Amino acid sequence: GNSVTQMEGPVTLSEEAFLTINCTYTATGYPSLFWYVQYPGEGLQLLLKATKADDKGSNKGFEATYRKETTSFHLEKGSVQVSDSAVYFCAPVYGAGGTSYGKLTFGQGTILTVHP
Amino acid sequence: DTGVSQDPRHKITKRGQNVTFRCDPISEHNRLYWYRQTLGQGPEFLTYFQNEAQLEKSRLLSDRFSAERPKGSFSTLEIQRTEQGDSAMYLCASSQMAGGITDTQYFGPGTRLTVL
């Protein structure tokens, strides 16, 4: 079935370090790709998205590029802050038309901790 | 727009009891999703509605689970004869589906269920 694999965590970085969290998905159809973030004690929030190949999603200094050839959507940030400490989820939306289009398939999540 | 709301935020029950959760989506959204998240895992899809029609149910959803969205607005998720394995965070999300293209899903804060 459809699935997504995220980089295992936890990831611990110092402030201003470069961040990469890897995400690969199974290539069934042409999914839209999302990164969601869950801050401590809060609900899931959309971080960024990309809906077709070579699209780059960006928000709050985070970026991810839809790579169809490698079925990847890696999350990057050039300089992390303590406030970026959270759990990050990669989530494709599978389905091509029809009534099943739209449900998110989440990765296991990557815990990021940023120290001052 | 107040976002997606869920009630209650926490529920503690004894094994064998029935529980019901409510989700109020963003008002103009026609799609409503239920997910379940256990500790250390990403959310798993349970079911979703387009307006009042329940279009898909996951195989995770046993016969003890039932969901409704009677008027195409709020939704309820009922679990009958709860088991300890039902302990999890139950998440609701909503989105606007238009022209066969689904938009971003916005999540509520979740209902944390503990079955003793």
Short mmCIF file of N, CA, C and O in Angstrom, two decimals, chain B residues 15-53:
data_model
loop_
_atom_site.label_atom_id
_atom_site.label_comp_id
_atom_site.label_asym_id
_atom_site.label_seq_id
_atom_site.Cartn_x
_atom_site.Cartn_y
_atom_site.Cartn_z
N ARG B 15 -12.96 0.55 30.85
CA ARG B 15 -13.11 -0.44 29.79
C ARG B 15 -14.56 -0.92 29.73
O ARG B 15 -15.17 -1.20 30.76
N GLY B 16 -15.08 -1.00 28.51
CA GLY B 16 -16.44 -1.45 28.33
C GLY B 16 -17.47 -0.35 28.20
O GLY B 16 -18.60 -0.59 27.76
N GLN B 17 -17.09 0.88 28.57
CA GLN B 17 -18.01 2.00 28.45
C GLN B 17 -18.01 2.55 27.02
O GLN B 17 -17.06 2.33 26.26
N ASN B 18 -19.06 3.27 26.68
CA ASN B 18 -19.15 3.94 25.39
C ASN B 18 -18.73 5.40 25.55
O ASN B 18 -18.99 6.01 26.58
N VAL B 19 -18.07 5.93 24.52
CA VAL B 19 -17.69 7.34 24.52
C VAL B 19 -18.04 7.96 23.18
O VAL B 19 -18.08 7.27 22.15
N THR B 20 -18.29 9.26 23.21
CA THR B 20 -18.60 9.99 21.98
C THR B 20 -17.81 11.28 21.97
O THR B 20 -17.77 12.01 22.97
N PHE B 21 -17.20 11.56 20.82
CA PHE B 21 -16.43 12.80 20.64
C PHE B 21 -17.10 13.64 19.56
O PHE B 21 -17.69 13.11 18.63
N ARG B 22 -16.91 14.95 19.69
CA ARG B 22 -17.50 15.86 18.71
C ARG B 22 -16.42 16.67 18.04
O ARG B 22 -15.43 17.05 18.66
N CYS B 23 -16.63 16.96 16.77
CA CYS B 23 -15.73 17.82 16.00
C CYS B 23 -16.56 18.87 15.26
O CYS B 23 -17.51 18.53 14.55
N ASP B 24 -16.16 20.12 15.39
CA ASP B 24 -16.75 21.21 14.62
C ASP B 24 -15.72 21.72 13.64
O ASP B 24 -14.70 22.30 14.06
N PRO B 25 -15.94 21.54 12.35
CA PRO B 25 -14.94 21.93 11.35
C PRO B 25 -14.99 23.44 11.08
O PRO B 25 -15.88 24.14 11.58
N ILE B 26 -14.07 23.91 10.29
CA ILE B 26 -14.12 25.28 9.77
C ILE B 26 -15.39 25.38 8.92
O ILE B 26 -15.67 24.50 8.12
N SER B 27 -16.14 26.45 9.10
CA SER B 27 -17.53 26.49 8.65
C SER B 27 -17.71 26.25 7.15
O SER B 27 -18.66 25.60 6.75
N GLU B 28 -16.85 26.73 6.32
CA GLU B 28 -17.09 26.58 4.88
C GLU B 28 -16.49 25.30 4.31
O GLU B 28 -16.59 25.02 3.11
N HIS B 29 -15.87 24.48 5.15
CA HIS B 29 -15.23 23.26 4.66
C HIS B 29 -16.24 22.13 4.48
O HIS B 29 -17.06 21.87 5.35
N ASN B 30 -16.12 21.46 3.32
CA ASN B 30 -17.07 20.38 3.05
C ASN B 30 -16.52 19.00 3.40
O ASN B 30 -17.26 18.03 3.49
N ARG B 31 -15.21 18.90 3.64
CA ARG B 31 -14.63 17.60 3.98
C ARG B 31 -14.21 17.59 5.45
O ARG B 31 -13.68 18.58 5.97
N LEU B 32 -14.45 16.45 6.09
CA LEU B 32 -14.10 16.29 7.49
C LEU B 32 -13.46 14.91 7.66
O LEU B 32 -13.99 13.91 7.17
N TYR B 33 -12.32 14.90 8.34
CA TYR B 33 -11.53 13.68 8.51
C TYR B 33 -11.36 13.36 9.99
O TYR B 33 -11.22 14.26 10.81
N TRP B 34 -11.29 12.08 10.29
CA TRP B 34 -10.90 11.61 11.62
C TRP B 34 -9.62 10.79 11.50
O TRP B 34 -9.50 9.93 10.60
N TYR B 35 -8.69 11.08 12.42
CA TYR B 35 -7.44 10.34 12.50
C TYR B 35 -7.23 9.91 13.96
O TYR B 35 -7.79 10.50 14.88
N ARG B 36 -6.38 8.92 14.15
CA ARG B 36 -6.01 8.49 15.50
C ARG B 36 -4.49 8.49 15.61
O ARG B 36 -3.80 8.03 14.68
N GLN B 37 -3.99 9.02 16.74
CA GLN B 37 -2.55 9.11 16.95
C GLN B 37 -2.19 8.49 18.29
O GLN B 37 -2.69 8.94 19.34
N THR B 38 -1.35 7.48 18.25
CA THR B 38 -0.85 6.90 19.49
C THR B 38 0.54 7.46 19.77
O THR B 38 1.21 8.01 18.89
N LEU B 39 0.97 7.30 21.00
CA LEU B 39 2.20 7.93 21.46
C LEU B 39 3.40 7.52 20.61
O LEU B 39 3.64 6.34 20.37
N GLY B 40 4.11 8.53 20.11
CA GLY B 40 5.31 8.27 19.33
C GLY B 40 5.09 7.88 17.88
O GLY B 40 6.03 7.54 17.17
N GLN B 41 3.85 7.95 17.45
CA GLN B 41 3.52 7.59 16.07
C GLN B 41 2.87 8.76 15.34
O GLN B 41 2.38 9.70 15.97
N GLY B 42 2.85 8.66 14.02
CA GLY B 42 2.11 9.64 13.26
C GLY B 42 0.63 9.30 13.25
O GLY B 42 0.24 8.17 13.51
N PRO B 43 -0.21 10.27 12.97
CA PRO B 43 -1.65 10.01 12.90
C PRO B 43 -1.98 8.98 11.82
O PRO B 43 -1.33 8.94 10.77
N GLU B 44 -3.01 8.17 12.10
CA GLU B 44 -3.50 7.18 11.13
C GLU B 44 -4.93 7.54 10.75
O GLU B 44 -5.76 7.83 11.61
N PHE B 45 -5.20 7.46 9.46
CA PHE B 45 -6.52 7.79 8.94
C PHE B 45 -7.56 6.80 9.44
O PHE B 45 -7.33 5.59 9.45
N LEU B 46 -8.72 7.33 9.85
CA LEU B 46 -9.83 6.47 10.27
C LEU B 46 -10.99 6.52 9.27
O LEU B 46 -11.45 5.49 8.79
N THR B 47 -11.47 7.73 8.99
CA THR B 47 -12.62 7.87 8.11
C THR B 47 -12.74 9.31 7.67
O THR B 47 -12.11 10.19 8.24
N TYR B 48 -13.54 9.54 6.60
CA TYR B 48 -13.79 10.93 6.23
C TYR B 48 -15.16 11.10 5.59
O TYR B 48 -15.77 10.15 5.10
N PHE B 49 -15.63 12.32 5.61
CA PHE B 49 -16.93 12.71 5.07
C PHE B 49 -16.73 13.81 4.03
O PHE B 49 -15.88 14.68 4.19
N GLN B 50 -17.55 13.75 3.03
CA GLN B 50 -17.74 14.90 2.15
C GLN B 50 -19.19 15.32 2.33
O GLN B 50 -20.10 14.57 1.98
N ASN B 51 -19.37 16.51 2.85
CA ASN B 51 -20.69 16.95 3.32
C ASN B 51 -21.19 15.90 4.31
O ASN B 51 -20.47 15.56 5.25
N GLU B 52 -22.39 15.34 4.12
CA GLU B 52 -22.89 14.39 5.11
C GLU B 52 -22.56 12.94 4.74
O GLU B 52 -22.84 12.03 5.53
N ALA B 53 -21.97 12.72 3.59
CA ALA B 53 -21.69 11.35 3.14
C ALA B 53 -20.34 10.85 3.66
O ALA B 53 -19.32 11.50 3.47
#
